[in-house]
PDB file of C-alpha atoms and ligand atoms in Angstrom:
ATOM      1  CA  UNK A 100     218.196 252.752  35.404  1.00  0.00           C
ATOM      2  CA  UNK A 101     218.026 255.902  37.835  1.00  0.00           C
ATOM      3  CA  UNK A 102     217.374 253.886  40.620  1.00  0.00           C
ATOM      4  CA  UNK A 103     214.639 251.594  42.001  1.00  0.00           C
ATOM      5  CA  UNK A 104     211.947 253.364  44.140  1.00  0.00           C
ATOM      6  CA  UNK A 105     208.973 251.872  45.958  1.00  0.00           C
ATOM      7  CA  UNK A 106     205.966 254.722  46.219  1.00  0.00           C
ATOM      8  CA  UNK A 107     203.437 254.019  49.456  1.00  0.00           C
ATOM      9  CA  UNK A 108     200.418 255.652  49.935  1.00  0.00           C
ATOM     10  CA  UNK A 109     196.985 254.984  50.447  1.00  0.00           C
ATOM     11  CA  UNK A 110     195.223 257.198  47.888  1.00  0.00           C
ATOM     12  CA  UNK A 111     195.669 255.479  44.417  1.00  0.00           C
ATOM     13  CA  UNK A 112     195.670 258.991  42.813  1.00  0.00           C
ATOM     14  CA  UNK A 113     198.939 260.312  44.150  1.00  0.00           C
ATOM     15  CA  UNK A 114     200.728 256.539  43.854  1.00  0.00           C
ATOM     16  CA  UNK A 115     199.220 256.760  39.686  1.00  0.00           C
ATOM     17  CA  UNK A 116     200.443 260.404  39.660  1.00  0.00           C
ATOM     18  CA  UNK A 117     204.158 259.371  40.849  1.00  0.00           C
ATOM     19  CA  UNK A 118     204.346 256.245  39.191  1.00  0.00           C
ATOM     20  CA  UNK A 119     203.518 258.788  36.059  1.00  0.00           C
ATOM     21  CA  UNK A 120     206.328 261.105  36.944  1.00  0.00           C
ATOM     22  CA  UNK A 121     208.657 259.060  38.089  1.00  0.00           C
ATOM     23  CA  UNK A 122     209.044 256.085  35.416  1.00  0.00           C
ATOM     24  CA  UNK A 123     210.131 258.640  32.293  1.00  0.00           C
ATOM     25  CA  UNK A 124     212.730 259.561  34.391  1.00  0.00           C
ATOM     26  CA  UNK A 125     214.492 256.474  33.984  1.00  0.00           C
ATOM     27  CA  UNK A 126     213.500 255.030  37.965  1.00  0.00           C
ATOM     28  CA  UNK A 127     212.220 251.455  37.939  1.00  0.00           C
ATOM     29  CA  UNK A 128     208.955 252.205  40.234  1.00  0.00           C
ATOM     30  CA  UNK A 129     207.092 249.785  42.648  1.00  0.00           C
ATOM     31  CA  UNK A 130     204.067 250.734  44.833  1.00  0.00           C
ATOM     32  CA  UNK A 131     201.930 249.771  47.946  1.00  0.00           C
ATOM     33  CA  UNK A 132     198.613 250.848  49.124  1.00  0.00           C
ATOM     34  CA  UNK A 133     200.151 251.149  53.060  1.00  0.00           C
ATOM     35  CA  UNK A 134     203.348 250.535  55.282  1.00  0.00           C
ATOM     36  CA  UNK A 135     202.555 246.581  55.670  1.00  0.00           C
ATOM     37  CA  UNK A 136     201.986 245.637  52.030  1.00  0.00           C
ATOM     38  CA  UNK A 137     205.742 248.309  51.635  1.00  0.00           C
ATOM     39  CA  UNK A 138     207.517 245.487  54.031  1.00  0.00           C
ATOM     40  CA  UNK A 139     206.168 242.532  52.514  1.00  0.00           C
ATOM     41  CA  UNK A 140     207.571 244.300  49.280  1.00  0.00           C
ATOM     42  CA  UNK A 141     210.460 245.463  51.316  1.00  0.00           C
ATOM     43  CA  UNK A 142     211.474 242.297  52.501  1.00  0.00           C
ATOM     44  CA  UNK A 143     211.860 240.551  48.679  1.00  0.00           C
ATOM     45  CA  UNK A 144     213.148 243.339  47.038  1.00  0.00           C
ATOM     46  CA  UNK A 145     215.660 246.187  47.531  1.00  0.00           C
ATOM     47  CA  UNK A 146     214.875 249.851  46.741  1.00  0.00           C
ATOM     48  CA  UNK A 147     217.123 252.435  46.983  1.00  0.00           C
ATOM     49  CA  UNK A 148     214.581 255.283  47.886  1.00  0.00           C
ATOM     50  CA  UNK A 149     210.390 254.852  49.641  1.00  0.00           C
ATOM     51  CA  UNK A 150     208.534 257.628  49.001  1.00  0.00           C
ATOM     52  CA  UNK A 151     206.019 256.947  52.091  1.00  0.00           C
ATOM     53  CA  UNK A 152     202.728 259.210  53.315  1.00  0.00           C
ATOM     54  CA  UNK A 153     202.954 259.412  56.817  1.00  0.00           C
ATOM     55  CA  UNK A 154     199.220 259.041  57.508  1.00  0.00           C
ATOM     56  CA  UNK A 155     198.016 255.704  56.611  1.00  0.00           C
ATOM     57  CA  UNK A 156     194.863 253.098  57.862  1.00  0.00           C
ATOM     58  CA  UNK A 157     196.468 249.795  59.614  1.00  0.00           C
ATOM     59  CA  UNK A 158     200.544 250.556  59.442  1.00  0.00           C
ATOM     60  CA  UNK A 159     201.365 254.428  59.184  1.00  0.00           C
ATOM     61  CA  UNK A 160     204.391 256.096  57.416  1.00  0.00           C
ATOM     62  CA  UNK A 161     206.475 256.415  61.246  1.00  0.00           C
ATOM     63  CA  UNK A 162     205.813 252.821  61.909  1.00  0.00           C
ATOM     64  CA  UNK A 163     207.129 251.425  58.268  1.00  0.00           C
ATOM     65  CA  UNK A 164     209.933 253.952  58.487  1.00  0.00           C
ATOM     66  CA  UNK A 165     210.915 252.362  62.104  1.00  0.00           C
ATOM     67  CA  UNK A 166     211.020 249.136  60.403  1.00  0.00           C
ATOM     68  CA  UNK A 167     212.787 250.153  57.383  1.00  0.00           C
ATOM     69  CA  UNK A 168     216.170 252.136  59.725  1.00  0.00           C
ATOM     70  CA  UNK A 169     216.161 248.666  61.629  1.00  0.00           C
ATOM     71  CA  UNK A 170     215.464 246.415  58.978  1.00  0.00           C
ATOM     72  CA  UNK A 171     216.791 248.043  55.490  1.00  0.00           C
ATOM     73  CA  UNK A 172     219.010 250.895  56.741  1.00  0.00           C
ATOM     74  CA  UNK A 173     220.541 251.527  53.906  1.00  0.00           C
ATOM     75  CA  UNK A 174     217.160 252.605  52.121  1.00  0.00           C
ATOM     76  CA  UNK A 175     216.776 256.571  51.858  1.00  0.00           C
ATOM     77  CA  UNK A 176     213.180 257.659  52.720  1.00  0.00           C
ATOM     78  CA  UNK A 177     211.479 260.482  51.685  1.00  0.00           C
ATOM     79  CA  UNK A 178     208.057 261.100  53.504  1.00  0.00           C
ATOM     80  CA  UNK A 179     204.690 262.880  51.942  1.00  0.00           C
ATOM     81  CA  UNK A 180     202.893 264.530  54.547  1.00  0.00           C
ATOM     82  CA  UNK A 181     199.875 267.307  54.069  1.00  0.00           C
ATOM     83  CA  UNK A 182     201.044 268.898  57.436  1.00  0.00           C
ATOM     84  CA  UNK A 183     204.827 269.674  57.837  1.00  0.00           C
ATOM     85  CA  UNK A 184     204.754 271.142  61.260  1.00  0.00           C
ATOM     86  CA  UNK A 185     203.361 268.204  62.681  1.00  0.00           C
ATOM     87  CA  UNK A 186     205.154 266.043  65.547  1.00  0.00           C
ATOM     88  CA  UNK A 187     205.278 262.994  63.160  1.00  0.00           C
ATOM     89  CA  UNK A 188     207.350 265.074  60.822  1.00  0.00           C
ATOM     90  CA  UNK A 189     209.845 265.627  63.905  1.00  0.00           C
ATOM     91  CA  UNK A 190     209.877 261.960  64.161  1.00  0.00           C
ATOM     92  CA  UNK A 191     210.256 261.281  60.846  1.00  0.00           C
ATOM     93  CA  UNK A 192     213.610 263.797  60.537  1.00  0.00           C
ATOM     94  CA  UNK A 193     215.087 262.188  63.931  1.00  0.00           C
ATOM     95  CA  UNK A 194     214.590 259.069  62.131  1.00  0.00           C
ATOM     96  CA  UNK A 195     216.642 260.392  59.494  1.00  0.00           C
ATOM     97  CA  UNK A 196     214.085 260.838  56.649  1.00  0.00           C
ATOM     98  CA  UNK A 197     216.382 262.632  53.466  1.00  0.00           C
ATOM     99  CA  UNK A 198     213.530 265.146  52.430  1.00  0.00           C
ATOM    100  CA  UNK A 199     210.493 265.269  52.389  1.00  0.00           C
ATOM    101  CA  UNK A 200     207.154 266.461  50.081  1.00  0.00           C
ATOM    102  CA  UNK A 201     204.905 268.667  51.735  1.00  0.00           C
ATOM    103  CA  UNK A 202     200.937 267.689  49.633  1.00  0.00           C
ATOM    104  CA  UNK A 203     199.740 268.833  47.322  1.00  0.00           C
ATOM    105  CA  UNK A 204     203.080 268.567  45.330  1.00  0.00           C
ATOM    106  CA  UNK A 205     204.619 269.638  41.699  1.00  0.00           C
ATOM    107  CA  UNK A 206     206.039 267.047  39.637  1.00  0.00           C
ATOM    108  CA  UNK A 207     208.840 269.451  39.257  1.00  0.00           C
ATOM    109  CA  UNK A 208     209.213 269.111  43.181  1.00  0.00           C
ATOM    110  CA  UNK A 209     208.709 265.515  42.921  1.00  0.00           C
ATOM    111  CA  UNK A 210     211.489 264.845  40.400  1.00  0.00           C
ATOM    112  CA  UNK A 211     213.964 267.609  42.318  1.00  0.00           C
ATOM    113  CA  UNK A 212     213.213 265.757  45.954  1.00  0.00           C
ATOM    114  CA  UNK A 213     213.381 262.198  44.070  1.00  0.00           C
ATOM    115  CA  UNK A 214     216.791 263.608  42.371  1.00  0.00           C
ATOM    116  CA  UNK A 215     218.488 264.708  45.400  1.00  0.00           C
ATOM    117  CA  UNK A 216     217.620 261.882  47.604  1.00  0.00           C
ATOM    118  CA  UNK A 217     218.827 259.232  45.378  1.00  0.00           C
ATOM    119  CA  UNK A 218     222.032 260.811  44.969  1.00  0.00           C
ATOM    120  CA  UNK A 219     222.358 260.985  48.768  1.00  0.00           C
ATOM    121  CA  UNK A 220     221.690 257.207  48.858  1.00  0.00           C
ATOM    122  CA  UNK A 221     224.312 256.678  46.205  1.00  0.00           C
ATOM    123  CA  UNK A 222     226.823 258.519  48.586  1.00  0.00           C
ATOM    124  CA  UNK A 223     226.063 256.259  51.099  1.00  0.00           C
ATOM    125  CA  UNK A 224     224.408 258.916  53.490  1.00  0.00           C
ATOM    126  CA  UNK A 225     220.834 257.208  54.500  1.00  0.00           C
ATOM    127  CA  UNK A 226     222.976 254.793  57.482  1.00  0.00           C
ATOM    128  CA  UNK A 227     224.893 258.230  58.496  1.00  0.00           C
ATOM    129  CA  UNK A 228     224.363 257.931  62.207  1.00  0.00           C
ATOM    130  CA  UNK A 229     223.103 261.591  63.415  1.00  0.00           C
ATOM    131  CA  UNK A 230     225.740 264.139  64.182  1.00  0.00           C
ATOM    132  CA  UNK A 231     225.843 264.903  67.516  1.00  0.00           C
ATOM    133  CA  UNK A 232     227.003 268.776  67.393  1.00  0.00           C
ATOM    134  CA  UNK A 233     224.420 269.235  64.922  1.00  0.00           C
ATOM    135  CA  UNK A 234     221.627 270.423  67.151  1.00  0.00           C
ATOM    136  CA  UNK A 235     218.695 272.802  66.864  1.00  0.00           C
ATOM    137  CA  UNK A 236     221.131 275.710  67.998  1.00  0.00           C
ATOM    138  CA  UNK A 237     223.568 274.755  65.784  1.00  0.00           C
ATOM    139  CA  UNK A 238     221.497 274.448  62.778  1.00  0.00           C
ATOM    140  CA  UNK A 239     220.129 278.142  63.345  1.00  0.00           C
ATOM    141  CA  UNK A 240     223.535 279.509  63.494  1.00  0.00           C
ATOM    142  CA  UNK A 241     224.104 277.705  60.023  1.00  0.00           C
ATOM    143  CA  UNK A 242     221.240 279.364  58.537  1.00  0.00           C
ATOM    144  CA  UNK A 243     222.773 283.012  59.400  1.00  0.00           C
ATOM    145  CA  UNK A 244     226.505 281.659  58.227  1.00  0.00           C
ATOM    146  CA  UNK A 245     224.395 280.721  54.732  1.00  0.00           C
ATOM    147  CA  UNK A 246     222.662 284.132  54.815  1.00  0.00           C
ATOM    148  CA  UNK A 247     225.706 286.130  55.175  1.00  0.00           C
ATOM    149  CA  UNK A 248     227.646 284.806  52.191  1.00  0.00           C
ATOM    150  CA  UNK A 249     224.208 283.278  49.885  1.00  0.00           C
ATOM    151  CA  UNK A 250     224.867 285.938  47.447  1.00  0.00           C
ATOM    152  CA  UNK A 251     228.322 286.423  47.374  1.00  0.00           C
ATOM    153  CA  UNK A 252     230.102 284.572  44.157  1.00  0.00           C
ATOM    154  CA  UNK A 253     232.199 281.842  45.494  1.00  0.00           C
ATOM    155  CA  UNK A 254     230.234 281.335  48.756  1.00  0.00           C
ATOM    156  CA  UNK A 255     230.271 277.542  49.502  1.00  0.00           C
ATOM    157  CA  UNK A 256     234.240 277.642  50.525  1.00  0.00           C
ATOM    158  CA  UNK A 257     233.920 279.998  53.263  1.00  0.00           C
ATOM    159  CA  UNK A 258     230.420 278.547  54.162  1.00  0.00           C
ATOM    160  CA  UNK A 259     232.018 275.365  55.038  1.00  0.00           C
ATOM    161  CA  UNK A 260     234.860 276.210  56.445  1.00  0.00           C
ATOM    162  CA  UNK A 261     232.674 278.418  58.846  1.00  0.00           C
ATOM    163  CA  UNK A 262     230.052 275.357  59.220  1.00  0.00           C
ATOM    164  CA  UNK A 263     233.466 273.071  59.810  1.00  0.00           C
ATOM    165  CA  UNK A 264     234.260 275.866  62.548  1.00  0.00           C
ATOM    166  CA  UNK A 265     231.028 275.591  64.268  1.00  0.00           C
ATOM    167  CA  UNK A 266     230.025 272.353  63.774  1.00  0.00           C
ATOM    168  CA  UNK A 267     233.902 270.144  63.965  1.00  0.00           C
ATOM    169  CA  UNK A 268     233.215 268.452  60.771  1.00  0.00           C
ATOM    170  CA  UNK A 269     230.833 267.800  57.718  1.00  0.00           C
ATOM    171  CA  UNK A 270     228.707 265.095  57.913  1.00  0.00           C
ATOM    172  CA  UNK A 271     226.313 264.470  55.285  1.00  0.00           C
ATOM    173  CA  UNK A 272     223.345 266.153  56.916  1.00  0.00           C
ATOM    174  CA  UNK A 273     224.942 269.438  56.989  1.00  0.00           C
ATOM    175  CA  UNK A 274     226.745 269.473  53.574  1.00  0.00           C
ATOM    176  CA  UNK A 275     222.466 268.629  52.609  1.00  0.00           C
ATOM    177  CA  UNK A 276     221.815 271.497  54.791  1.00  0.00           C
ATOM    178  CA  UNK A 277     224.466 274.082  52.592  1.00  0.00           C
ATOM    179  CA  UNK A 278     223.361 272.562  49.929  1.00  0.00           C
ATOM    180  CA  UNK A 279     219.439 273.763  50.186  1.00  0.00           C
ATOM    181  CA  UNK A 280     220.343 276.990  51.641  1.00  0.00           C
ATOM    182  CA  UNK A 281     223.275 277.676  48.572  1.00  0.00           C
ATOM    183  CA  UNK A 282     220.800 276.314  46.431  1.00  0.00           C
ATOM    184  CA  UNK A 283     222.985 274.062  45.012  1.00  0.00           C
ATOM    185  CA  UNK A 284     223.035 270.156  44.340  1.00  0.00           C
ATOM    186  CA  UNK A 285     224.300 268.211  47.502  1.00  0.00           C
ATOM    187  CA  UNK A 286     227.010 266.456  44.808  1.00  0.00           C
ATOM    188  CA  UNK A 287     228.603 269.864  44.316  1.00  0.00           C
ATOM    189  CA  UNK A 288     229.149 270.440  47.805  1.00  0.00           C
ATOM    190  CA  UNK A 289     230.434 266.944  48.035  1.00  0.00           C
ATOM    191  CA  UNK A 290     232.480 267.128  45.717  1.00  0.00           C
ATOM    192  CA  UNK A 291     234.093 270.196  47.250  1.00  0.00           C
ATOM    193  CA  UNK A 292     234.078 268.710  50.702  1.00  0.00           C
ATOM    194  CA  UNK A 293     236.163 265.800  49.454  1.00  0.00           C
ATOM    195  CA  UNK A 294     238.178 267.402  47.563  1.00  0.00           C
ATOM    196  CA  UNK A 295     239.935 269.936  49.833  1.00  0.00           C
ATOM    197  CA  UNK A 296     241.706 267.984  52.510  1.00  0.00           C
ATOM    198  CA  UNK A 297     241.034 270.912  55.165  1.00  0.00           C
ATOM    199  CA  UNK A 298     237.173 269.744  55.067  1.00  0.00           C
ATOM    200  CA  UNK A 299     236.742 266.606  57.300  1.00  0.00           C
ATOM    201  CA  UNK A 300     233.505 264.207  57.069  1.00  0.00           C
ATOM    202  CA  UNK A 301     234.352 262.803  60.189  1.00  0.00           C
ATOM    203  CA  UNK A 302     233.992 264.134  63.824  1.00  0.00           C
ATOM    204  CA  UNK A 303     237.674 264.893  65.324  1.00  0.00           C
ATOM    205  CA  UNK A 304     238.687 264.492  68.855  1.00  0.00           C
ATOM    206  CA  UNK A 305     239.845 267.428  71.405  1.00  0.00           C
ATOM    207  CA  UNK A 306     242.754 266.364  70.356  1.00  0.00           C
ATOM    208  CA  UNK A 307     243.469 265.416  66.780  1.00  0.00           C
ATOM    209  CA  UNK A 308     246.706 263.825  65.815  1.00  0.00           C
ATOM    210  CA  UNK A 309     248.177 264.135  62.208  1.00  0.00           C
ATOM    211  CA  UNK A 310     251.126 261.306  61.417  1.00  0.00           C
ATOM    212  CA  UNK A 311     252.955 262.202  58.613  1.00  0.00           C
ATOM    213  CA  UNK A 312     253.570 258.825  56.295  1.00  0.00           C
ATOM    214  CA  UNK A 313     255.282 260.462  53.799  1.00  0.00           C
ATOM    215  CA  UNK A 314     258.584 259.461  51.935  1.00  0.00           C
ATOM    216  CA  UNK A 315     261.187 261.142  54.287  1.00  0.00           C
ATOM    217  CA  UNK A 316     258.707 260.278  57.725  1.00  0.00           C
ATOM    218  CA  UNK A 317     257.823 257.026  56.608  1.00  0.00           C
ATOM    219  CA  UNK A 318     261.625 255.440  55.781  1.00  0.00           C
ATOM    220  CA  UNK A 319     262.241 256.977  59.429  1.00  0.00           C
ATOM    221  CA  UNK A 320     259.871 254.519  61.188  1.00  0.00           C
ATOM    222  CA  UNK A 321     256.266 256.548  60.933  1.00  0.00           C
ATOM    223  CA  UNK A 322     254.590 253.335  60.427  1.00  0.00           C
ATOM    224  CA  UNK A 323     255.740 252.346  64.275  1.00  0.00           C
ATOM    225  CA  UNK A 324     254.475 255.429  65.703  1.00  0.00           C
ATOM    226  CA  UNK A 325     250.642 254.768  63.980  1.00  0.00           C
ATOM    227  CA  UNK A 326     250.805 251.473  65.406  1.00  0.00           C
ATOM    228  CA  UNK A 327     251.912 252.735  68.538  1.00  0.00           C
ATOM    229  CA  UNK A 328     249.431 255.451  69.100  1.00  0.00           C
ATOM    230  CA  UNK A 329     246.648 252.882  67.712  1.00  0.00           C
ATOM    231  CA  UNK A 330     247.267 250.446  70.278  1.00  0.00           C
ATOM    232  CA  UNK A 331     247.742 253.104  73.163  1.00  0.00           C
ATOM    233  CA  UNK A 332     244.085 254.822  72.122  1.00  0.00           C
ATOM    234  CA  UNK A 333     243.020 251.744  71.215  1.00  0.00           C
ATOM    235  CA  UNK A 334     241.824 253.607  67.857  1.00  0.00           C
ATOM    236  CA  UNK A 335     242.479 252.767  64.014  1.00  0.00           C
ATOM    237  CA  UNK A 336     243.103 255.836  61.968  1.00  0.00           C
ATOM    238  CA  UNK A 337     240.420 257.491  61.029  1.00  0.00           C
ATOM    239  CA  UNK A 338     238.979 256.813  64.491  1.00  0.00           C
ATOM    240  CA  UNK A 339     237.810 258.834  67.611  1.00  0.00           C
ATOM    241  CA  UNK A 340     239.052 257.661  71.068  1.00  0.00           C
ATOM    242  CA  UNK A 341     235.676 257.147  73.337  1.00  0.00           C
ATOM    243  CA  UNK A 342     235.686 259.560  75.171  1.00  0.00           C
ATOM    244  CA  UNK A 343     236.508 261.938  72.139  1.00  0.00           C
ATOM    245  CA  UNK A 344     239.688 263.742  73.768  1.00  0.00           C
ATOM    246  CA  UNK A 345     241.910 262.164  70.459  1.00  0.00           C
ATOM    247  CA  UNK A 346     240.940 261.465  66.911  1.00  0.00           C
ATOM    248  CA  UNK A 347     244.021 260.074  64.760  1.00  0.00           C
ATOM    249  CA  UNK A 348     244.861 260.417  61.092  1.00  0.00           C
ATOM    250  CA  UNK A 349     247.780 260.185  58.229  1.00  0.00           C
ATOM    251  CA  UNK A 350     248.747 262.663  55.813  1.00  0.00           C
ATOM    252  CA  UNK A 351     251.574 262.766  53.256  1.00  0.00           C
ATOM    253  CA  UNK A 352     253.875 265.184  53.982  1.00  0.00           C
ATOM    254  CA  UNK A 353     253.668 268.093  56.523  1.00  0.00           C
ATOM    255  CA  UNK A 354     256.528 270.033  54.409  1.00  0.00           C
ATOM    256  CA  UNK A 355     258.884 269.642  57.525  1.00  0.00           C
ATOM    257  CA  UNK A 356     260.990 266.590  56.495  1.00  0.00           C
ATOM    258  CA  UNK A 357     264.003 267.668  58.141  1.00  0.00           C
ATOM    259  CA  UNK A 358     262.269 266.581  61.434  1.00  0.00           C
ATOM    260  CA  UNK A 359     261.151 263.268  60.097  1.00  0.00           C
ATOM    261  CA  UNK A 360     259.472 261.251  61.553  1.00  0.00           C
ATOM    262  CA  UNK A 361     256.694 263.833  62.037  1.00  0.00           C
ATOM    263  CA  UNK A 362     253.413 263.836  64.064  1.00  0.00           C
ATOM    264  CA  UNK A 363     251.210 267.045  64.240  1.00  0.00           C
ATOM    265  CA  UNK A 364     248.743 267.348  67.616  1.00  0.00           C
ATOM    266  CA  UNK A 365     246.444 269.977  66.931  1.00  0.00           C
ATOM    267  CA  UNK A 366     248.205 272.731  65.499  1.00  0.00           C
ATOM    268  CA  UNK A 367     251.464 271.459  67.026  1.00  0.00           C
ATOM    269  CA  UNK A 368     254.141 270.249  65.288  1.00  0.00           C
ATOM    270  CA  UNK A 369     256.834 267.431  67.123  1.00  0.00           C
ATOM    271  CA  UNK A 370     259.496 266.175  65.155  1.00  0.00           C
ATOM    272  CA  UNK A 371     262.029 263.165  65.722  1.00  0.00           C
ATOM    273  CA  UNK A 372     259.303 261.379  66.935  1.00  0.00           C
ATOM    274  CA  UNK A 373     259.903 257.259  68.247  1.00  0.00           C
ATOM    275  CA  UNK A 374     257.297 255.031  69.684  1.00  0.00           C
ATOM    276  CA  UNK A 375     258.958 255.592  72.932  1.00  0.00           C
ATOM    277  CA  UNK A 376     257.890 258.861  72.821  1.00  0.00           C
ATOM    278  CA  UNK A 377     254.596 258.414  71.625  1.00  0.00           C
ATOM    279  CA  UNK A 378     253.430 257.545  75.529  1.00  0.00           C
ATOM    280  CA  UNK A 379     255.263 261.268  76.491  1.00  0.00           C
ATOM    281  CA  UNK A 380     253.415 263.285  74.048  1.00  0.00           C
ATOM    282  CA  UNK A 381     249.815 262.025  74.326  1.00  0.00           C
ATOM    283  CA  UNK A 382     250.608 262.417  78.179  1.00  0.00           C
ATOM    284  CA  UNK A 383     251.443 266.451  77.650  1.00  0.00           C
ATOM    285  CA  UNK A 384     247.947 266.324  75.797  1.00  0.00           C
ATOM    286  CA  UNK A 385     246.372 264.555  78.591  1.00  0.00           C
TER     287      UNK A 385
HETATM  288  S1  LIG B   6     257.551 263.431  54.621  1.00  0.00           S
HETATM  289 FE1  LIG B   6     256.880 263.834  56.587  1.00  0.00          FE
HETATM  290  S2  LIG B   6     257.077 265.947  56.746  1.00  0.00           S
HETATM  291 FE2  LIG B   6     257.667 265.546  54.748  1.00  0.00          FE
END
C-alpha cells in the first residue's frame, strides 16, 4: 500500500473524483463530507496524508488543520482551495500545509501533489518545526539562487550549498523549495543533502564546534572533551545552545591526527585538546 489518505470536502464530486484517482495508485483512501466528520475519522484511524478543501459549512479546512498540527502532527496535509492568494492559504502554509491543489485540478496534478507529499511524510518532515531564517526575504533570494543555475547540468550541488550559505542549514522546507524550483523530486535532493556531510539539516550555532571521535582522537580521551563541552553548554550533540552562539557535533577524523585529541570551532582547528581546556576555548569564543 502507497499510503493511507483521508480526502475531505464537501462537494461529493471532487471526493468521487479523488477517491477515483487515487485508489489505482495503490493508496488505501478514506473520505469525509467536512472537517468534523475528518476528526471523528481522525481520531480512530491514522492517515498519513488529508487532502482537505479549505472552505467548508460547520468546520472549515483552517479549523480541522489546527486540530490535526495539535492533535495528529505527524499527518502531512495538503489543502484544495479555488483561490490561492487568499489569507486562509497564508494560514494554511504557516500551519505547515506540504502543498497544496489550486481547483479545478488534473489528476496528473493530483497524483504528482499526492506523490510528493507522502514521500515528505515518510521522511518525517510534516512535525518539522518552521525554520526560523527561512523568511519571506530569504525565500526570494532562493528563487534568484535557483534561477541562476536552473539550467545549468549539475545545478542542485551549488544550489544548496548557496541555499546552506544563505539560509545556515537545510531543513526540509527548503530542500521542498529546490526541489520545485529544480524540478526535481524532493527524495533526490534528499538524498543529496544526506549524503554529502558538508550539507547540514540542522540549524548551527554562531559558533559550531566539530569533536573529532576518530581512532587516533578518540584513544586520546575525545570522549571526555564531548562530555565536557555537553555539560558546560548544557547541549547533547547534535544540539544548539539557547541562545544559539554554539551548536556541537562529532566527526571521524579531521585528517590532523598528529594533534589528537582534536576539536574544530568554526573553521578553527585546536589540537591537544583536555577537558581542562575545554572551559579556555569556549571562553576565547565567548
Ligand atoms: S582521528 Fe581525529 S584527526 Fe584524525
Amino acid at each position: 500500500m502507497a499510503g493511507k489518505i483521508l480526502i475531505v470536502d464537501d462537494e461529493p464530486v471532487v471526493i468521487k473524483s479523488c477517491e477515483r484517482i487515487l485508489s489505482p495508485e495503490g493508496y488505501a483512501v478514506d473520505t469525509a463530507s467536512n472537517g468534523r466528520e475528518a476528526i471523528g475519522k481522525l481520531g480512530k484511524n491514522s492517515f498519513d496524508l488529508v487532502i482537505t478543501d479549505i472552505r467548508m459549512p460547520d468546520m472549515d479546512g483552517i479549523e480541522l488543520l489546527r486540530w490535526i498540527r495539535n492533535s495528529k502532527p505527524e499527518t502531512g496535509v495538503v489543502v484544495i482551495t479555488g483561490y490561492p492568494s487568499q489569507e486562509s492559504i497564508k494560514e494554511a502554509l504557516s500551519l505547515r500545509i506540504l502543498d497544496y491543489l489550486p481547483k479545478p485540478f488534473s489528476p496528473a496534478l493530483l497524483v504528482e501533489v499526492t506523490q510528493k507529499a507522502m514521500e515528505c511524510v515518510k521522511a518525517g518532515e510534516t512535525a518539522e518545526t518552521p525554520a526560523e531564517a527561512y523568511t519571506e526575504e530569504a525565500a526570494k533570494q532562493l528563487d534568484s539562487i535557483i534561477k541562476k543555475f536552473r539550467n545549468r547540468p549539475g545545478s542542485l550541488i551549488p544550489v544548496l550549498q548557496e541555499a546552506q550559505e544563505l539560509i545556515g542549514y537545510l531543513p526540509p522546507s527548503v530542500q521542498r523549495h529546490i526541489a520545485r524550483g529544480l524540478k526535481l523530486p524532493v527524495s533526490e535532493v534528499h538524498g543529496v543533502v544526506s549524503f554529502y556531510s558538508f550539507f547540514t539539516m540542522k540549524p548551527k550555532g554562531k559558533h559550531n564546534i566539530r569533536v573529532c571521535l576518530g581512532t587516533a582522537c578518540y584513544v586520546k580521551g575525545a570522549e571526555e572533551i564531548v562530555k565536557k563541552l555537553s555539560e558546560r553548554l548544557s547541549i547533547d550533540v547534535g544540539g544548539i545552545t539557547d541562545d544559539k552562539k554554539f551548536s556541537m557535533e562529532t566527526v571521524r577524523c579531521l585528517g590532523a591526527c598528529g594533534l589528537a585529541p582534536v576539536v574544530v570551532v568554526d573553521k578553527d582547528t585546536h589540537g591537544s585538546i583536555n577537558p581542562v581546556k575545554v572551559h579556555e576555548l569556549l571562553t576565547a569564543y565567548e
